[in-house]
mmCIF file of C-alpha atoms in Angstrom:
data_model
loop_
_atom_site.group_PDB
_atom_site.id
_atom_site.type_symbol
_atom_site.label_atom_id
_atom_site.label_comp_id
_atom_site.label_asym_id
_atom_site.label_seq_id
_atom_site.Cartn_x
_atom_site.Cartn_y
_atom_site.Cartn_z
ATOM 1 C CA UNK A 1 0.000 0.000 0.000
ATOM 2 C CA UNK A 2 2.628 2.407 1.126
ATOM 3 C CA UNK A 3 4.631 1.949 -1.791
ATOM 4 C CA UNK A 4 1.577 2.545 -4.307
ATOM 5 C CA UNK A 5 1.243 5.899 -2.378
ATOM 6 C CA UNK A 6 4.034 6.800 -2.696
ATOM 7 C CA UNK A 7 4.180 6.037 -6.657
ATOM 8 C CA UNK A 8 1.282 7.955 -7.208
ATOM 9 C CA UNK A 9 2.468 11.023 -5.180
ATOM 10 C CA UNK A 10 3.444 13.302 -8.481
ATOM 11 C CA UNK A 11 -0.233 12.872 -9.872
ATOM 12 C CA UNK A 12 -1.641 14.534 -6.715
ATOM 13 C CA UNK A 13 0.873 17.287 -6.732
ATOM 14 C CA UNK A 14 0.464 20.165 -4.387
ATOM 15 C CA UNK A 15 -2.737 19.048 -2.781
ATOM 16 C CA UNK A 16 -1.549 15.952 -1.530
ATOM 17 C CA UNK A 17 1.572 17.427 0.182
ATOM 18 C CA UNK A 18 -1.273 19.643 1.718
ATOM 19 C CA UNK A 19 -2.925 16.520 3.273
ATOM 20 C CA UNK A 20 0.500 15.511 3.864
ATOM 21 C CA UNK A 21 1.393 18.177 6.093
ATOM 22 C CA UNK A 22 -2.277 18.226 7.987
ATOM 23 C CA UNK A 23 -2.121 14.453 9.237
ATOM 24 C CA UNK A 24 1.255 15.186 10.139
ATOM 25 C CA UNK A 25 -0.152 18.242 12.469
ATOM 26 C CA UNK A 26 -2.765 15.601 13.748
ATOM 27 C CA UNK A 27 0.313 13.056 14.608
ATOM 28 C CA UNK A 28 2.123 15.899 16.620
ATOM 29 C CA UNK A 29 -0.636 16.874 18.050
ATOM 30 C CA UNK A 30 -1.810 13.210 19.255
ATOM 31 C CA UNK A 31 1.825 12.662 20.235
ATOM 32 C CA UNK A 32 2.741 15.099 22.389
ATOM 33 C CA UNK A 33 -0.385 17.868 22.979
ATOM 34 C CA UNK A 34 -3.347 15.770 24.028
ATOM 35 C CA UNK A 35 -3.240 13.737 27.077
ATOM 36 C CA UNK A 36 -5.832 10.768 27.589
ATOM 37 C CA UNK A 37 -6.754 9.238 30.129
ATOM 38 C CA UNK A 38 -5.808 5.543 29.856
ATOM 39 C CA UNK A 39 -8.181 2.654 29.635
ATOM 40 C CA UNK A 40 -8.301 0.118 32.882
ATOM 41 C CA UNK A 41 -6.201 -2.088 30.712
ATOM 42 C CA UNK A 42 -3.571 0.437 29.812
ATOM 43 C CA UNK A 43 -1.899 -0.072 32.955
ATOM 44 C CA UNK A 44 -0.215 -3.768 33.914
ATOM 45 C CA UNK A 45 -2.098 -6.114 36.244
ATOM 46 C CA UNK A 46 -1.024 -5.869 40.110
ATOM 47 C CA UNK A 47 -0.044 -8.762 41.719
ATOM 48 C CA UNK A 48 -2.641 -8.856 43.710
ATOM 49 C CA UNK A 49 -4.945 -8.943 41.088
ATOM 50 C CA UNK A 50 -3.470 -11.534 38.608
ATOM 51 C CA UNK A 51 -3.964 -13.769 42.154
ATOM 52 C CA UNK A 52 -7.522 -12.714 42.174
ATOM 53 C CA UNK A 53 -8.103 -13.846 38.588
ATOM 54 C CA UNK A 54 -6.243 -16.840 38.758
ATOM 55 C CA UNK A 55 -7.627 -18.061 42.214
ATOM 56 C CA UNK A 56 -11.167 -17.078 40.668
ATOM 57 C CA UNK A 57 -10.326 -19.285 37.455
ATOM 58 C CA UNK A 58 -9.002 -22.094 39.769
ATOM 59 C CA UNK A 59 -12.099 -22.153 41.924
ATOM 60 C CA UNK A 60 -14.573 -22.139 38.853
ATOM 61 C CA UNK A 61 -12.266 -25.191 37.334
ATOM 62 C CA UNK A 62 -12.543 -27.066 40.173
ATOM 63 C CA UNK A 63 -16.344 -26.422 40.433
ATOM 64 C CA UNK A 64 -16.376 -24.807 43.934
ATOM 65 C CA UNK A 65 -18.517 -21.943 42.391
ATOM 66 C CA UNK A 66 -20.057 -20.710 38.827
ATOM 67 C CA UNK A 67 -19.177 -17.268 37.038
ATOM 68 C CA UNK A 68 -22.823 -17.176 37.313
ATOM 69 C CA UNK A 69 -23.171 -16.957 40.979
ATOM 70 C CA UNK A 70 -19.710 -15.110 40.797
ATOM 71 C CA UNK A 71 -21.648 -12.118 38.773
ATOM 72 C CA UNK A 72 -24.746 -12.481 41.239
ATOM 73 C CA UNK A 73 -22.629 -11.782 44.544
ATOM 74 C CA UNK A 74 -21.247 -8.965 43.250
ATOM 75 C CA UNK A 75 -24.600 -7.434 41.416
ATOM 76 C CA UNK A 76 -26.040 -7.989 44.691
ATOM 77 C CA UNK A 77 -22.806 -5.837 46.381
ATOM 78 C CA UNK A 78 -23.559 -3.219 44.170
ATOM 79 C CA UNK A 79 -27.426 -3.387 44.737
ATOM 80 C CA UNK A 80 -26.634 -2.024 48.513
ATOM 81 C CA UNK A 81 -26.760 1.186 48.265
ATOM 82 C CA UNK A 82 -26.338 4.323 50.677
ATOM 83 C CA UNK A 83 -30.379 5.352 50.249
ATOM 84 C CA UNK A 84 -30.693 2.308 52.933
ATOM 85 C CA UNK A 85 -28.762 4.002 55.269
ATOM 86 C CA UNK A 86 -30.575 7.289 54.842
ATOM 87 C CA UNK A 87 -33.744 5.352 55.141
ATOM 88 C CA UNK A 88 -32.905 3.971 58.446
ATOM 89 C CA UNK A 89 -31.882 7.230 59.356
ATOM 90 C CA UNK A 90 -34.979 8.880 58.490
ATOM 91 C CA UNK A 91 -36.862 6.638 60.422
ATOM 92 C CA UNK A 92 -34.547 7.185 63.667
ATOM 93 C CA UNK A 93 -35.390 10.719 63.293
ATOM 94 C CA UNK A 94 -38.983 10.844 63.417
ATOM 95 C CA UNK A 95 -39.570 7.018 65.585
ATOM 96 C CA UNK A 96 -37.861 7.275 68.838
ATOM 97 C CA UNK A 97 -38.290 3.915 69.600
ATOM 98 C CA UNK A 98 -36.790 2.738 66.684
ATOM 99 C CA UNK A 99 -33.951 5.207 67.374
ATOM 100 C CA UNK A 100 -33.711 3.234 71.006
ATOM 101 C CA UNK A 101 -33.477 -0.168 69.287
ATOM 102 C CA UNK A 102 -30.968 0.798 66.715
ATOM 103 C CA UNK A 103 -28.616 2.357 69.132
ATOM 104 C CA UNK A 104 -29.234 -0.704 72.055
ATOM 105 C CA UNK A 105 -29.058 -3.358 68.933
ATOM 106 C CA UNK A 106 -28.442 -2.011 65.112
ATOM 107 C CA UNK A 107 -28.552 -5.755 63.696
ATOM 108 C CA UNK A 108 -31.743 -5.981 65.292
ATOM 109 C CA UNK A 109 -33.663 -2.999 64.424
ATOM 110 C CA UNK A 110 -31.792 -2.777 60.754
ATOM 111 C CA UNK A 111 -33.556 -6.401 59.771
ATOM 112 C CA UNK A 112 -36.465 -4.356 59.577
ATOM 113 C CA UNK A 113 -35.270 -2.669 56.795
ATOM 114 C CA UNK A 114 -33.949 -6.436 55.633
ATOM 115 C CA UNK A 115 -30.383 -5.704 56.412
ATOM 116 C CA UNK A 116 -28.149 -8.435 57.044
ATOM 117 C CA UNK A 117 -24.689 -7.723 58.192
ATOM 118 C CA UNK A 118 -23.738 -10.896 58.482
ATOM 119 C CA UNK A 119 -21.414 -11.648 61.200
ATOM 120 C CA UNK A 120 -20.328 -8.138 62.182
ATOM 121 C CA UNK A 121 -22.076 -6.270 64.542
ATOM 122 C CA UNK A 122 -23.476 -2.910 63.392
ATOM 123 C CA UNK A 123 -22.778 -0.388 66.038
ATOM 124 C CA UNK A 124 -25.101 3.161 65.655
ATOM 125 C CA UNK A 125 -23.603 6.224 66.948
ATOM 126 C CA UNK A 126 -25.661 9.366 67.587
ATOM 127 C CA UNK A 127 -23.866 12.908 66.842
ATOM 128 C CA UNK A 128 -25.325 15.178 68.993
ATOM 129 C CA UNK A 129 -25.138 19.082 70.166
ATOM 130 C CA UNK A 130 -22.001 17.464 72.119
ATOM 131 C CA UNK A 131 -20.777 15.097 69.909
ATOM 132 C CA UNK A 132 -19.819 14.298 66.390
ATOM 133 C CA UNK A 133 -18.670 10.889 65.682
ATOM 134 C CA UNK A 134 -16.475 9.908 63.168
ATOM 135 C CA UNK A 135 -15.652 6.567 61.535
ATOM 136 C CA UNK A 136 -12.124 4.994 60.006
ATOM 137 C CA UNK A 137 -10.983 1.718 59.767
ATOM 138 C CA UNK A 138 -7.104 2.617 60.034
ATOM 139 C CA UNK A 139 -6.116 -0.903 59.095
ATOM 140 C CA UNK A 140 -7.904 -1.886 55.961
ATOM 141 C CA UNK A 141 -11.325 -0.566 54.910
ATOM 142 C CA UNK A 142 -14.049 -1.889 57.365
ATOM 143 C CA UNK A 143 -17.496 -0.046 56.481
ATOM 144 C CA UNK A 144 -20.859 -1.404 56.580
ATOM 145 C CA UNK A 145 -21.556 -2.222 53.362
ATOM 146 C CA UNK A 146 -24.818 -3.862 54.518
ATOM 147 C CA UNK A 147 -25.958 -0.243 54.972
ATOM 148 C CA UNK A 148 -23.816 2.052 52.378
ATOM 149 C CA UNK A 149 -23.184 0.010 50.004
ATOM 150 C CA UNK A 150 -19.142 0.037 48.528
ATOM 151 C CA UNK A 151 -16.992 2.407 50.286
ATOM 152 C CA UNK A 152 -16.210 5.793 48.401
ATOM 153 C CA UNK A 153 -12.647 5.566 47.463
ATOM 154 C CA UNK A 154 -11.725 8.461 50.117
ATOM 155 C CA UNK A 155 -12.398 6.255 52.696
ATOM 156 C CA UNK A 156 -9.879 3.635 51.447
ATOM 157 C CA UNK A 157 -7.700 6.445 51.235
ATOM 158 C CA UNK A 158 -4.038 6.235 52.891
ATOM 159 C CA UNK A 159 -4.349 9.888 53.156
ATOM 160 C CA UNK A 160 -8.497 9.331 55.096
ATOM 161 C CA UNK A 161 -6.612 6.585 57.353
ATOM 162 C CA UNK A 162 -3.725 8.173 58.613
ATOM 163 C CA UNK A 163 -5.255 11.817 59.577
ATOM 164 C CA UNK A 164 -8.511 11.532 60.339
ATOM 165 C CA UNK A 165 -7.038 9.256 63.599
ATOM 166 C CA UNK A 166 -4.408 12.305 64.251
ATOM 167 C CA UNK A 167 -5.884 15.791 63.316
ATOM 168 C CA UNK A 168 -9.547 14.517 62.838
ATOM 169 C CA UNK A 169 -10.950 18.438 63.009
ATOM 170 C CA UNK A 170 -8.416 19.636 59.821
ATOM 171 C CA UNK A 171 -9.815 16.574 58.179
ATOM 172 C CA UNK A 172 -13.524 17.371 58.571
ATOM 173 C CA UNK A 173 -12.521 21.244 57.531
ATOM 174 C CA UNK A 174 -11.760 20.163 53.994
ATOM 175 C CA UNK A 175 -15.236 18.403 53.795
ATOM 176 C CA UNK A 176 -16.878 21.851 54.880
ATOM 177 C CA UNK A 177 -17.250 20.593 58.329
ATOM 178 C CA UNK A 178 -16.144 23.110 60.774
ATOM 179 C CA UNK A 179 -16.585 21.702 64.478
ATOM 180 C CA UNK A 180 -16.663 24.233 67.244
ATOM 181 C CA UNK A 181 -14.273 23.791 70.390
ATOM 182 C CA UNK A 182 -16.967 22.586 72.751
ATOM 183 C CA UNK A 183 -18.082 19.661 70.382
ATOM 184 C CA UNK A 184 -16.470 16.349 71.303
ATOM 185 C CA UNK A 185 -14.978 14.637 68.736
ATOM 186 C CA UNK A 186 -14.664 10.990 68.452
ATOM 187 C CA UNK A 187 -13.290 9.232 66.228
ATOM 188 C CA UNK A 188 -14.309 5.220 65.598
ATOM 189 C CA UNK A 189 -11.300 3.111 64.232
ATOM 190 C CA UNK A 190 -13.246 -0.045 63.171
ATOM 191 C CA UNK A 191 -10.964 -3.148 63.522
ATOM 192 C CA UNK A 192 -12.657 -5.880 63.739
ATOM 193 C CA UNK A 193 -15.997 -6.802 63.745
ATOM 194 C CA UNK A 194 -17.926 -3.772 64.449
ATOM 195 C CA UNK A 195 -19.440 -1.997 61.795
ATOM 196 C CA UNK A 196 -20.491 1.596 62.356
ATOM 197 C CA UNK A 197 -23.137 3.867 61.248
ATOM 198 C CA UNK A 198 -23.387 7.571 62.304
ATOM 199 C CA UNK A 199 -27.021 8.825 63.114
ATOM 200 C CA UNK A 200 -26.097 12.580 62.311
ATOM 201 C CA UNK A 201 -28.303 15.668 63.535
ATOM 202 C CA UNK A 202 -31.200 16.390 62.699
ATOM 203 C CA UNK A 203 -30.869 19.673 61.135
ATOM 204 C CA UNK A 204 -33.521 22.592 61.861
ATOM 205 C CA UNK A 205 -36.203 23.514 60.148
ATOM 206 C CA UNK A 206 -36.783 19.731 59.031
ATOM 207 C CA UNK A 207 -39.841 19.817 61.520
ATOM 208 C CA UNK A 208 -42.935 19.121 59.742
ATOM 209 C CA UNK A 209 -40.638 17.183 56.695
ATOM 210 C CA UNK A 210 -41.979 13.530 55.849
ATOM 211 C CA UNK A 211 -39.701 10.742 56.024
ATOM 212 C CA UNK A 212 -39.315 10.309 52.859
ATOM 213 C CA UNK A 213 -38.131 14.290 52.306
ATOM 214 C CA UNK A 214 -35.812 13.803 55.287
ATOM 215 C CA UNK A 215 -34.144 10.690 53.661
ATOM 216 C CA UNK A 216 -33.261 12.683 50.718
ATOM 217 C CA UNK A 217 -30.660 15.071 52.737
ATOM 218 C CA UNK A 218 -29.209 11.841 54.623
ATOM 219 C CA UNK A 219 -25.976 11.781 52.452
ATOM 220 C CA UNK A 220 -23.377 8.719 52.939
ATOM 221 C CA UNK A 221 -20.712 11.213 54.203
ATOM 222 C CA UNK A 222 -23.445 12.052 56.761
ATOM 223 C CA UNK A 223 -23.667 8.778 57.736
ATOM 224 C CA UNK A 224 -19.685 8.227 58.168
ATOM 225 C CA UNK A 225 -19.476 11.428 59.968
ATOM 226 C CA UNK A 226 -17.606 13.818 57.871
ATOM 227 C CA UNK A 227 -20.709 16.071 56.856
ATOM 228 C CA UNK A 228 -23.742 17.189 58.064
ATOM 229 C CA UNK A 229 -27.149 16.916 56.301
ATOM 230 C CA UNK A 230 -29.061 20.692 56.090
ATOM 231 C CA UNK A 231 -32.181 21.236 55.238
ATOM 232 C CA UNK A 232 -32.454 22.290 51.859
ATOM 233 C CA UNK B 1 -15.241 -17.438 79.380
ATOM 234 C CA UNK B 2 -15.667 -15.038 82.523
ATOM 235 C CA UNK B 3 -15.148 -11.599 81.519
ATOM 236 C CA UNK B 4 -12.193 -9.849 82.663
ATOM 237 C CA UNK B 5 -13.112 -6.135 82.511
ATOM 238 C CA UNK B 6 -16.388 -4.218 83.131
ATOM 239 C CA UNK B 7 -17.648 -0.645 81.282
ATOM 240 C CA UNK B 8 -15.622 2.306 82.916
ATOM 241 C CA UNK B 9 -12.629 0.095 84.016
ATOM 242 C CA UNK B 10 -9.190 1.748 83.447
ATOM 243 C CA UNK B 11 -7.143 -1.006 80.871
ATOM 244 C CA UNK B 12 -3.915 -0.783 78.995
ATOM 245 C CA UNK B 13 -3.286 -1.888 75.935
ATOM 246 C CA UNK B 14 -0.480 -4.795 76.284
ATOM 247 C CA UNK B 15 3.124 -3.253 74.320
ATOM 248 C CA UNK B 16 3.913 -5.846 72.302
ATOM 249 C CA UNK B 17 4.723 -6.678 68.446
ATOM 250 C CA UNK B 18 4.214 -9.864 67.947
ATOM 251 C CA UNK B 19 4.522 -11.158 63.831
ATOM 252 C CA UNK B 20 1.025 -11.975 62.090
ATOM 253 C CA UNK B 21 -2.117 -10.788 61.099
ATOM 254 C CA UNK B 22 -2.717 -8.344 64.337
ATOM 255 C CA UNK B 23 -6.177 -6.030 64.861
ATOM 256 C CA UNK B 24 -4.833 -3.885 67.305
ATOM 257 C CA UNK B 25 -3.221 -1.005 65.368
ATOM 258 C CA UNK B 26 0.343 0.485 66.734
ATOM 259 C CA UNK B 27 -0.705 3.595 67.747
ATOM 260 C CA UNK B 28 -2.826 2.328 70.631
ATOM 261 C CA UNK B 29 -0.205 -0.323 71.915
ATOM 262 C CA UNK B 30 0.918 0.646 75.639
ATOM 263 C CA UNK B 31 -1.875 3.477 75.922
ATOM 264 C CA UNK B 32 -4.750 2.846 78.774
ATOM 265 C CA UNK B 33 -7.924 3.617 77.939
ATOM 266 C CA UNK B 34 -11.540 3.263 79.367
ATOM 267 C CA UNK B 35 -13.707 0.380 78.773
ATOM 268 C CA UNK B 36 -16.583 2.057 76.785
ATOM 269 C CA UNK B 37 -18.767 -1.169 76.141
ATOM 270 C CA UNK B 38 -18.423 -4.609 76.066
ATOM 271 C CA UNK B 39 -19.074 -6.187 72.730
ATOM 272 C CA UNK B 40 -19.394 -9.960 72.852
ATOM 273 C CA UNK B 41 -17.307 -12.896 71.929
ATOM 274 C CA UNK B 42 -16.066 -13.572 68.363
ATOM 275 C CA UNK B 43 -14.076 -15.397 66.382
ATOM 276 C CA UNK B 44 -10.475 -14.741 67.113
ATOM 277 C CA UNK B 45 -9.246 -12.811 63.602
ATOM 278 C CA UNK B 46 -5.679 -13.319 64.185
ATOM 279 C CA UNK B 47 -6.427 -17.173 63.395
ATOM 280 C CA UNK B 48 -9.223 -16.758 60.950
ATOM 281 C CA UNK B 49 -6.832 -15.481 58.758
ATOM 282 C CA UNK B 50 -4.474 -18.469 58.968
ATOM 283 C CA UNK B 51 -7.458 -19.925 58.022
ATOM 284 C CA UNK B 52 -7.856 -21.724 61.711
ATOM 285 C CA UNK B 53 -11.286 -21.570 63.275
ATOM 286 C CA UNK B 54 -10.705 -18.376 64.991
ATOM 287 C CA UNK B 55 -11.436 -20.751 68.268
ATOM 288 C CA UNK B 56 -11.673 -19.995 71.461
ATOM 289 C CA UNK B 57 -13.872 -16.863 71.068
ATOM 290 C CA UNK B 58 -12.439 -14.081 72.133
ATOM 291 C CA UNK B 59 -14.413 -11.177 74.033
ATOM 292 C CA UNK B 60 -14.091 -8.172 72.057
ATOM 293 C CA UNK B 61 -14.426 -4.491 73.787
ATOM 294 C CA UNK B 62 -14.804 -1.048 72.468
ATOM 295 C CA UNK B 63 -12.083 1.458 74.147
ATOM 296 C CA UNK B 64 -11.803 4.951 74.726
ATOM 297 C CA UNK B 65 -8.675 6.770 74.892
ATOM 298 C CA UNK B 66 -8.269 10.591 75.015
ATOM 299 C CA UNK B 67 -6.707 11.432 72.033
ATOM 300 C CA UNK B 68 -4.096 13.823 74.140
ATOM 301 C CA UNK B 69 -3.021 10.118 75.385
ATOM 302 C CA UNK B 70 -2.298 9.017 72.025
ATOM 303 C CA UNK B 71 -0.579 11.315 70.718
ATOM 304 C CA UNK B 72 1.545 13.574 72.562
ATOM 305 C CA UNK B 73 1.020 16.646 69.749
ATOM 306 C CA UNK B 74 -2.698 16.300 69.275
ATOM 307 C CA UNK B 75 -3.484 19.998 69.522
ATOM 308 C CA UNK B 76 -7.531 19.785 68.937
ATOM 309 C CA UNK B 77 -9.433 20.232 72.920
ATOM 310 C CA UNK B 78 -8.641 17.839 75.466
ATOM 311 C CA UNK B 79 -12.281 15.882 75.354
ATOM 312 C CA UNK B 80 -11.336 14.744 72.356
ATOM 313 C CA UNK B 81 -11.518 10.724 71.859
ATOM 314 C CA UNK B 82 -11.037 7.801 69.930
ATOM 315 C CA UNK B 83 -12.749 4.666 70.338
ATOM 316 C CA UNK B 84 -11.074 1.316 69.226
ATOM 317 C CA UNK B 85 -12.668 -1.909 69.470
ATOM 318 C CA UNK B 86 -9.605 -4.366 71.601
ATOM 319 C CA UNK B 87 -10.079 -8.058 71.853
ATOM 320 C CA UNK B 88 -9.605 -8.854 75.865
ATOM 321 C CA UNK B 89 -6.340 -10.902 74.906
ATOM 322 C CA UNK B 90 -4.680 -7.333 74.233
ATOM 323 C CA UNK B 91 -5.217 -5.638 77.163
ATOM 324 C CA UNK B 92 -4.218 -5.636 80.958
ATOM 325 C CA UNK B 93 -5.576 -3.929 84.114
ATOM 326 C CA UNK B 94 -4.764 -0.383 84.652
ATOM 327 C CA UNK B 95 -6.653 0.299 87.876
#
C-alpha cells in the first residue's frame, strides 16, 4: 500500500503534500499535545490482582462456584446502596423507639429494613449538640456495606486513614465541616468486627418534613461522619 | 469465658509486636484507655486469617482513649476521643 502511495504522489501534486502536512499536524498533536486518560487495561495487572483472577479461574475449574453466581454476589454488592442508610436514618429521626433499638441493637432494628450484616455487629452512633462521631478503619477498609453500600474511594484512602485518627478536626474542615471547640470529637477506628453507622443531627427547620423528604438530605458522608445533612 | 473487665474500668493496651495478622493497630499499643462497652465474643481474627477456626472466642471491647493520650502533639481540645474496638487478649488492668 505504502509503496503505491508513494508512486502515485506526483499525480496529486500540491494538494496531496497539503494533506501531507495536515495528518502530520494531527500526529504531533496526538503525540505530544493531548493527554488521555488511559483505559483500565492500559496499565499492567497488580499482583494482587493476577492472584484474584487466577484463584477465581481455579475455583470455577474445580467447580467450587459458577461465574454465574460469581456475577450475582457482586450485582447484589452493588445493589446495597447508601439510600438504605438514609432510610434507616430517616426513620430514627422521626420514631424514637426505633432510634432506642438501633442504638441498644443495630442488627436488630436494621432487619427491619432487611439488612443483614452478616457476622459483624453494626454499632449506631448518635452525633449530637455534644458530639460528632467519626468513623475509620485505620487498618484496611471496614465499612458497613450492609448499609452504604461500597466504600467511596476516600475512605480507602491512605491519606483518610492516617489523619482523620491524628488531626480529625483539619480533616472534617476540607469536607466543609467546621466543628466548634466545645463539640467532642470521636473518632471510631473499626478493627474488627464492628461496623459503624453515624445517626447525624437532625438539622432545623426539618420539623414538619416527611420521612421520605428527610431521607433525601441523609448523604453517605453524613452517615460516616464527615458532613452534616441541612435542610435544603 | 468469665469476663475480665467491666464498662468504665481503666485497661492498657499490652506493648507488644508480635509477627502476624494483628487487629490492634500500633498507635494504641501501651496506651490505657476506658472500657466504653463490652461487645461480645467472636471469632479470634488473628487465626481466621491463617485460616484456623478463629477458636476460642475471644471477648471483644470497644475502648476509649483521650486522644491527648495518644498522641503527645494532638493539639484539637482535650475531650477529644477515639474509640477502638480491643479483643480482651490485648489488654491488661490499669486500675
Amino acid at each position: 500500500m505504502t509503496n503505491e502511495t508513494e508512486k502515485q504522489e506526483p499525480d496529486h501534486g500540491h494538494s496531496h503534500g497539503d494533506l501531507d502536512a495536515d495528518a502530520h499536524a494531527l500526529e504531533h498533536i496526538h503525540d505530544h499535545d493531548r493527554q488521555f486518560q488511559p483505559d483500565l487495561e492500559d496499565t499492567p495487572p497488580t499482583r494482587y490482582e493476577l492472584m484474584v483472577y487466577a484463584i477465581r479461574e481455579l475455583l470455577i475449574e474445580k467447580g467450587h462456584v459458577t461465574q454465574e453466581e460469581i456475577t450475582k454476589a457482586r450485582n447484589t454488592l452493588e445493589s446495597w446502596q447508601p439510600s438504605r442508610g438514609a432510610e434507616i436514618v430517616a426513620r430514627a429521626w422521626t420514631d424514637p423507639d426505633f432510634k432506642k433499638r438501633l442504638l441498644t441493637d443495630g442488627n436488630e432494628a436494621m432487619a427491619d429494613f432487611g439488612v443483614d450484616a452478616g457476622g459483624a455487629k453494626l454499632t449506631v452512633l448518635e452525633n449530637t449538640d455534644e458530639v460528632q462521631n467519626v468513623v475509620v478503619c485505620t487498618l484496611c477498609s471496614c465499612y458497613p456495606r450492609a448499609v452504604l453500600g461500597l466504600p467511596p474511594d476516600w475512605y480507602r484512602s491512605k491519606a483518610y486513614r492516617a489523619r482523620v485518627v491524628v488531626e480529625p478536626r483539619k480533616v472534617l474542615k476540607e469536607f466543609g465541616t467546621e466543628i466548634p471547640d466545645e463539640v467532642t470529637v470521636r473518632v471510631h477506628d473499626s478493627l474488627a468486627d464492628l461496623r459503624y453507622l453515624v445517626i447525624p443531627k437532625r438539622p432545623a427547620g426539618t420539623e414538619d418534613w416527611s420521612q421520605e423528604q428527610l431521607a433525601e438530605i441523609v448523604t453517605r458522608d453524613s452517615m460516616v461522619g464527615v458532613t452534616n445533612p441541612k435542610a435544603l | 469465658m468469665s469476663q475480665l473487665f467491666g464498662i468504665g474500668d481503666i485497661v492498657r493496651v499490652i506493648d507488644a509486636h508480635p509477627p502476624g495478622h494483628r487487629r490492634t493497630p500500633y498507635y494504641c499499643r501501651g496506651k490505657k484507655g476506658k472500657i466504653e462497652r463490652v461487645c461480645g465474643e467472636h471469632r479470634n481474627p488473628e487465626e481466621l486469617a491463617y485460616g484456623f477456626d478463629g477458636k476460642p472466642l475471644r471477648r471483644l471491647y470497644r475502648v476509649r482513649f483521650n486522644q491527648s493520650d495518644i498522641w503527645g502533639h494532638y493539639d484539637g481540645p482535650t475531650q477529644d476521643t477515639i474509640d477502638i474496638d480491643i479483643y480482651e487478649h490485648w489488654l491488661r488492668s490499669a486500675e
